[in-house]
């Protein structure tokens, strides 16, 4: 077996850049497997981030498997077991199938979820430095061997066998290793969301008309998150006339929810994004791998990014298994991870693009005849959650041991 990594001072098996939904579980799982892991994030934790909050059943099932679902529930965000989608005049009500015995989705605030995930990584033995920005990846003989970082008080480098970019859509790691998109589509929507009091909901609700899509869900502190999606082309106009455009969009797609919102109070600002890119980057290469938004990003309209990040973390750690310190085996593991990632996210990617075109009229026409068929309704909710036959199970690595 070749000693890893080459060069002086190899302190870590893995360096994970980014400490949220992609990075923290990846770091935690590798540390739990017995590896020495360094996790770096430029943000000071706990810190909120731009995102709505829905975690589908395959995601909550992973939280449960990692022993973290009770901690998420203990933050006070309610379980969400049912959902309703209204497309024009057609309404579909139901619930996704449970995954691993877990029935509920959850929608925790991100400053709570991400801090909890980072804590779990530290509990597993990960060395975590927040307020630490990675500025470059060290590459030797075509292989990533570490990172260069900066803090308020200076900078330095650290080396590892594997550098994992979990640093989001604008990934510095992806740029440094030249992981260009291998599949990409132009942005289709823009979105604004806010938190409301006095607008109680107990389930996930989605309302669509042509050109507008609204989603709402219950989160921490008894608040309700309401998000309004618009076509990408309208972004410059929409952002200029907030909050009127947000309320008009809500009224157009969900008049009854708009009425309820008028009786409630919006707390805090509206948050929004006009940069909802859709791409797959290469998932791994010599000495590096990408998880979460760094490797794959899509429109948030299907609320899949957190779940997808958890799944990538689980698959990468499982595929690496005991092979991180052996270059040839690590390369094979990276290839298996790439195949897993592309297979498990393919349908959700195309479904997301289809929904993000905001053609509720077309979807309504397609499904109107089917909504009274219970089997179709179940398949609809399973597909929306990614909990049906498309769910790619995490490979079992329990029998493997990390060599010293
Ligand atoms: C408007 C909106 C709504 C969304 N709604 C949902 C939803 O309801 N459900 C869902 O599942 N997903 C949703 N998503 C997607 C979800 O937020 C992301 O998919 C998810 O946050 C990805 O997690 P990540 O860890 O890969 O990346 P991020 O959450 O982007 O975290 C990356 C981390 O890397 C750090 N970082 C970046 N660069 C560096 C660097 N150079 N050095 C050190 N650290 C660095 C950042 O500080 C950050 O903490 C939404 C997204 C948006 C924009």
XYZ file of C-alpha atoms and ligand atoms in Angstrom:
457
model
C 0.000 0.000 0.000
C 1.342 3.482 -0.890
C 1.681 5.894 2.033
C -0.714 8.807 1.656
C -0.509 11.744 1.096
C 2.918 12.387 -0.432
C 5.029 15.269 0.846
C 5.720 16.592 4.330
C 3.327 16.876 7.249
C 0.253 14.838 6.252
C -1.909 15.439 9.314
C -5.324 14.391 8.046
C -7.018 11.645 6.100
C -9.624 14.095 4.825
C -10.125 17.843 4.769
C -13.748 18.884 4.325
C -14.353 22.436 3.091
C -17.804 23.624 4.192
C -19.614 22.582 7.368
C -23.317 22.558 6.528
C -25.634 19.873 5.064
C -23.007 18.448 2.731
C -19.819 18.911 4.721
C -20.777 18.223 8.334
C -22.352 14.763 7.765
C -19.489 13.777 5.451
C -16.923 14.792 8.072
C -18.934 13.107 10.831
C -19.270 9.806 8.970
C -15.581 9.676 8.057
C -14.594 10.444 11.666
C -17.002 7.807 12.936
C -15.274 5.364 10.559
C -11.980 6.110 12.301
C -10.411 8.718 10.019
C -8.640 11.954 11.034
C -10.778 14.724 9.620
C -10.380 18.506 9.458
C -13.472 20.582 8.602
C -13.154 24.255 7.648
C -15.848 26.883 7.065
C -15.451 30.554 6.299
C -18.631 31.355 8.288
C -18.688 31.717 12.046
C -21.198 29.188 13.392
C -24.064 29.229 14.182
C -25.071 31.220 11.132
C -28.234 31.251 9.028
C -28.035 30.713 5.285
C -30.200 31.415 2.265
C -32.550 28.442 2.055
C -36.046 27.286 2.735
C -36.103 24.310 5.025
C -37.915 21.194 3.853
C -36.168 17.862 4.449
C -37.913 14.983 2.673
C -38.258 11.504 4.209
C -35.057 10.096 2.656
C -33.235 12.967 4.391
C -34.954 12.610 7.765
C -34.341 8.841 7.542
C -30.609 9.551 7.260
C -30.777 11.925 10.236
C -32.445 9.095 12.136
C -29.830 6.574 11.040
C -27.089 8.966 12.219
C -28.813 9.371 15.614
C -29.640 13.042 14.963
C -33.368 13.107 14.159
C -34.394 13.390 17.826
C -32.074 16.388 18.178
C -33.649 18.038 15.138
C -37.150 17.395 16.511
C -36.036 18.757 19.899
C -35.386 22.168 18.311
C -39.176 22.470 18.202
C -39.886 22.219 14.477
C -43.001 20.083 14.035
C -43.048 16.804 12.092
C -44.702 17.137 8.682
C -46.438 13.923 7.690
C -48.822 15.016 4.939
C -48.727 17.262 1.902
C -51.050 18.978 -0.527
C -50.246 20.110 -4.087
C -52.702 22.293 -6.011
C -51.989 22.791 -9.687
C -54.556 25.137 -11.171
C -57.859 23.464 -10.407
C -56.434 20.044 -9.503
C -55.575 19.114 -5.899
C -53.552 16.101 -4.758
C -53.412 15.224 -1.054
C -51.446 12.442 0.590
C -48.170 11.402 2.166
C -44.907 9.920 0.899
C -44.091 6.374 1.930
C -41.916 6.106 5.046
C -38.205 5.516 4.548
C -36.422 3.276 7.057
C -39.515 3.480 9.262
C -39.425 7.307 9.284
C -42.750 8.871 8.256
C -42.122 12.541 8.932
C -40.431 15.285 6.997
C -39.103 18.254 9.008
C -38.319 21.895 8.271
C -35.830 23.136 10.896
C -34.319 26.614 10.671
C -30.901 26.337 9.077
C -28.987 28.100 11.852
C -30.266 25.323 14.139
C -29.840 22.391 11.737
C -26.396 23.327 10.464
C -25.042 24.023 13.963
C -26.403 20.686 15.142
C -24.755 18.867 12.231
C -21.406 20.596 12.858
C -21.645 19.707 16.557
C -22.289 16.085 15.658
C -19.158 16.111 13.503
C -17.109 17.525 16.375
C -18.622 14.927 18.738
C -17.388 12.266 16.298
C -13.825 13.614 16.583
C -13.665 16.074 13.681
C -11.389 19.095 14.152
C -13.556 22.060 13.165
C -12.269 25.541 12.400
C -14.955 28.074 11.549
C -14.130 31.612 10.437
C -11.513 29.983 8.220
C -11.674 30.605 4.459
C -10.100 28.136 2.036
C -8.444 30.110 -0.727
C -6.928 27.329 -2.814
C -6.380 23.602 -3.172
C -2.798 22.298 -3.120
C -2.205 20.156 -6.200
C 0.921 18.039 -6.763
C 1.443 15.839 -9.823
C -2.188 16.359 -10.807
C -3.478 15.237 -7.431
C -5.162 17.339 -4.703
C -3.071 16.994 -1.543
C -4.376 19.723 0.759
C -5.720 23.260 1.075
C -4.492 26.786 1.653
C -6.595 28.785 4.123
C -6.852 32.223 5.719
C -8.259 33.449 9.027
C -8.427 36.959 10.508
C -5.091 36.317 12.184
C -3.149 34.748 9.300
C -3.027 31.812 6.946
C -1.572 28.396 6.409
C -1.871 25.054 4.658
C -2.979 21.568 5.665
C -2.520 18.307 3.809
C -4.725 15.240 3.484
C -5.319 12.166 1.349
C -8.672 13.515 0.242
C -9.952 17.092 -0.104
C -13.742 17.217 -0.054
C -15.457 20.292 -1.427
C -18.744 20.852 0.418
C -18.477 24.564 -0.096
C -21.663 25.235 -1.994
C -22.664 26.238 -5.509
C -19.720 28.644 -5.928
C -17.254 26.016 -4.708
C -13.641 27.134 -4.452
C -12.591 23.481 -4.375
C -14.462 22.721 -7.621
C -12.846 25.724 -9.301
C -9.362 24.822 -8.075
C -9.535 21.226 -9.327
C -11.297 22.357 -12.514
C -14.412 20.305 -11.924
C -16.417 21.922 -14.681
C -20.139 21.187 -15.112
C -20.670 17.988 -17.099
C -24.382 18.739 -17.465
C -26.012 22.150 -17.145
C -29.285 23.943 -17.845
C -30.024 27.660 -17.592
C -31.707 29.042 -14.445
C -35.496 28.867 -14.701
C -36.905 30.593 -11.615
C -36.207 33.159 -8.956
C -37.672 32.999 -5.457
C -38.491 35.114 -2.419
C -39.523 33.728 0.966
C -40.415 35.047 4.410
C -41.458 33.868 7.868
C -44.969 34.458 9.141
C -46.717 34.407 12.514
C -50.440 33.841 12.842
C -50.646 31.751 9.643
C -50.679 28.220 11.058
C -50.136 25.263 8.700
C -49.590 21.646 9.690
C -48.504 20.174 6.361
C -46.460 21.038 3.306
C -48.659 22.954 0.860
C -47.787 23.870 -2.726
C -49.896 25.990 -5.072
C -49.150 26.547 -8.741
C -50.605 28.544 -11.581
C -48.866 29.314 -14.832
C -45.828 31.497 -14.034
C -46.172 31.350 -10.225
C -45.492 28.675 -7.619
C -46.013 28.985 -3.851
C -44.838 26.632 -1.126
C -45.500 26.866 2.604
C -44.515 24.795 5.610
C -44.375 24.944 9.412
C -41.008 25.586 11.078
C -39.573 26.518 14.491
C -41.186 29.010 16.896
C -44.689 28.375 15.528
C -43.781 30.225 12.340
C -44.759 29.430 8.776
C -42.398 29.849 5.853
C -44.039 31.034 2.638
C -42.004 31.018 -0.592
C -43.086 32.494 -3.928
C -41.398 31.481 -7.204
C -41.357 33.533 -10.414
C -39.852 32.955 -13.867
C -36.136 33.799 -13.952
C -36.742 36.492 -16.578
C -38.852 38.447 -14.077
C -36.106 38.642 -11.445
C -34.975 42.240 -12.111
C -38.572 43.494 -12.047
C -39.616 41.418 -9.032
C -36.723 42.517 -6.827
C -37.491 46.170 -7.558
C -41.049 46.019 -6.281
C -40.802 43.906 -3.166
C -42.772 43.113 -1.090
C -45.643 43.910 -3.486
C -44.472 41.367 -6.097
C -44.192 38.657 -3.421
C -47.736 39.332 -2.155
C -49.137 39.553 -5.691
C -47.500 36.213 -6.551
C -48.954 34.684 -3.398
C -52.420 36.042 -4.233
C -52.222 34.773 -7.825
C -51.212 31.197 -6.995
C -52.776 30.736 -3.547
C -55.600 33.247 -2.954
C -56.862 31.498 0.176
C -53.371 31.331 1.731
C -52.922 34.999 0.793
C -56.072 35.830 2.774
C -54.729 33.918 5.780
C -51.413 35.715 5.460
C -53.185 39.088 5.480
C -54.530 38.168 8.908
C -51.019 37.250 10.117
C -47.696 39.094 10.396
C -44.538 38.664 8.365
C -41.527 38.610 10.684
C -38.230 39.946 9.354
C -37.192 40.609 5.755
C -37.898 38.709 2.569
C -34.990 36.541 1.446
C -34.450 35.722 -2.186
C -32.324 34.241 -4.898
C -32.104 34.896 -8.588
C -29.193 32.520 -9.088
C -30.800 29.102 -9.086
C -28.286 27.292 -11.259
C -28.888 23.757 -12.555
C -25.789 21.578 -13.023
C -23.823 18.448 -12.286
C -20.072 18.884 -11.894
C -17.706 15.947 -12.036
C -18.153 14.374 -8.591
C -14.594 13.241 -7.874
C -11.045 13.118 -9.208
C -7.511 12.432 -7.998
C -7.447 13.352 -4.311
C -10.740 15.249 -4.326
C -14.497 14.778 -4.178
C -17.498 17.109 -4.148
C -20.666 16.740 -2.061
C -23.825 18.831 -1.835
C -24.287 21.982 -3.895
C -20.583 22.033 -4.769
C -21.055 19.067 -7.081
C -24.708 19.255 -8.022
C -27.072 22.193 -7.839
C -30.629 22.568 -8.964
C -33.557 24.903 -8.617
C -34.867 24.904 -5.053
C -38.498 24.499 -6.153
C -38.474 20.766 -5.321
C -36.741 21.440 -1.958
C -34.264 18.640 -2.526
C -30.827 20.155 -1.829
C -30.554 19.255 1.859
C -31.778 15.702 1.318
C -29.480 15.334 -1.701
C -26.517 16.658 0.325
C -27.197 14.128 3.111
C -27.436 11.332 0.565
C -24.182 12.317 -1.110
C -22.454 12.426 2.293
C -23.786 8.961 3.127
C -22.819 7.482 -0.234
C -19.344 9.020 -0.328
C -18.518 7.812 3.189
C -19.945 4.369 2.439
C -18.108 4.038 -0.856
C -14.832 5.136 0.735
C -15.320 2.646 3.542
C -11.892 1.448 4.612
C -10.163 2.577 1.408
C -9.155 6.188 2.084
C -5.498 5.415 2.786
C -4.970 3.324 -0.356
C -4.750 5.483 -3.527
C -5.890 2.834 -6.016
C -8.812 1.717 -3.867
C -9.752 5.334 -3.166
C -9.882 5.988 -6.893
C -12.220 3.016 -7.395
C -14.366 4.205 -4.471
C -14.572 7.674 -6.050
C -15.817 6.159 -9.286
C -18.494 4.196 -7.443
C -19.530 7.358 -5.594
C -19.818 9.240 -8.888
C -22.032 6.512 -10.321
C -24.234 6.497 -7.186
C -24.601 10.254 -7.233
C -25.545 10.485 -10.865
C -27.998 7.595 -10.613
C -29.737 8.772 -7.452
C -30.150 12.376 -8.598
C -31.041 11.937 -12.284
C -34.827 11.707 -11.959
C -35.021 14.423 -9.321
C -32.996 16.699 -11.581
C -35.312 16.280 -14.573
C -38.419 16.507 -12.345
C -37.043 19.737 -10.869
C -36.441 21.264 -14.288
C -39.972 20.277 -15.342
C -41.561 21.924 -12.279
C -39.296 24.977 -12.484
C -40.652 25.784 -15.946
C -43.711 26.973 -13.993
C -46.150 25.481 -16.507
C -48.824 24.435 -14.012
C -51.347 24.501 -16.838
C -49.502 21.689 -18.628
C -49.056 19.633 -15.444
C -52.720 20.119 -14.552
C -53.826 18.849 -17.953
C -51.538 15.826 -17.619
C -52.607 14.741 -14.129
C -56.279 15.757 -13.980
C -57.484 12.284 -14.951
C -55.206 10.460 -12.513
C -55.717 12.150 -9.139
C -58.547 9.816 -8.095
C -56.352 6.737 -8.493
C -54.810 5.963 -5.051
C -51.838 4.128 -6.618
C -51.039 7.120 -8.808
C -51.354 9.494 -5.831
C -48.941 7.362 -3.779
C -46.474 7.244 -6.658
C -46.794 11.034 -7.031
C -45.876 11.706 -3.390
C -43.106 9.116 -3.391
C -41.569 10.657 -6.465
C -41.866 14.186 -5.033
C -40.055 13.033 -1.872
C -37.619 10.716 -3.639
C -38.847 7.958 -1.351
C -40.219 5.530 -3.918
C -38.523 3.025 -6.188
C -36.011 5.698 -7.261
C -34.431 5.700 -3.793
C -30.863 4.406 -4.125
C -29.974 2.663 -0.851
C -26.757 3.573 0.938
C -24.271 0.705 0.581
C -23.595 -1.242 3.786
C -20.040 -0.786 5.107
C -20.407 -2.147 8.610
C -18.107 -5.087 8.017
C -15.138 -2.940 6.954
C -12.388 -1.623 9.202
C -10.053 1.307 8.566
C -6.464 0.017 8.482
C -4.061 1.748 10.873
C -33.980 29.937 -1.830
C -33.552 28.527 -1.551
C -34.458 27.654 -1.002
C -34.060 26.339 -0.731
N -34.966 25.483 -0.141
C -34.608 24.214 0.142
C -35.502 23.334 0.820
O -36.612 23.686 1.211
N -35.093 22.055 1.036
C -33.858 21.622 0.613
O -33.554 20.437 0.797
N -32.987 22.443 0.006
C -33.325 23.725 -0.218
N -32.431 24.566 -0.821
C -31.104 24.039 -1.199
C -30.234 23.905 0.025
O -30.183 25.105 0.746
C -28.830 23.514 -0.415
O -28.915 22.460 -1.340
C -27.976 23.090 0.760
O -27.774 24.166 1.641
C -26.638 22.565 0.275
O -25.803 22.364 1.383
P -24.228 22.399 1.180
O -23.658 22.036 2.501
O -23.874 21.597 -0.003
O -23.881 23.895 0.781
P -24.112 25.250 1.567
O -25.323 25.195 2.423
O -24.019 26.318 0.539
O -22.856 25.350 2.556
C -21.586 25.589 2.061
C -20.695 26.024 3.203
O -19.382 26.185 2.684
C -18.807 27.338 3.230
N -17.801 27.840 2.296
C -17.991 28.297 1.045
N -16.823 28.661 0.498
C -15.879 28.421 1.420
C -14.468 28.593 1.443
N -13.808 29.107 0.397
N -13.798 28.249 2.561
C -14.450 27.736 3.644
N -15.790 27.556 3.661
C -16.485 27.889 2.563
C -19.964 28.311 3.411
O -19.674 29.281 4.434
C -21.104 27.372 3.821
O -21.219 27.266 5.214
C -32.765 25.900 -1.064
C -31.856 26.788 -1.617
C -32.228 28.096 -1.848
C -31.234 29.052 -2.414
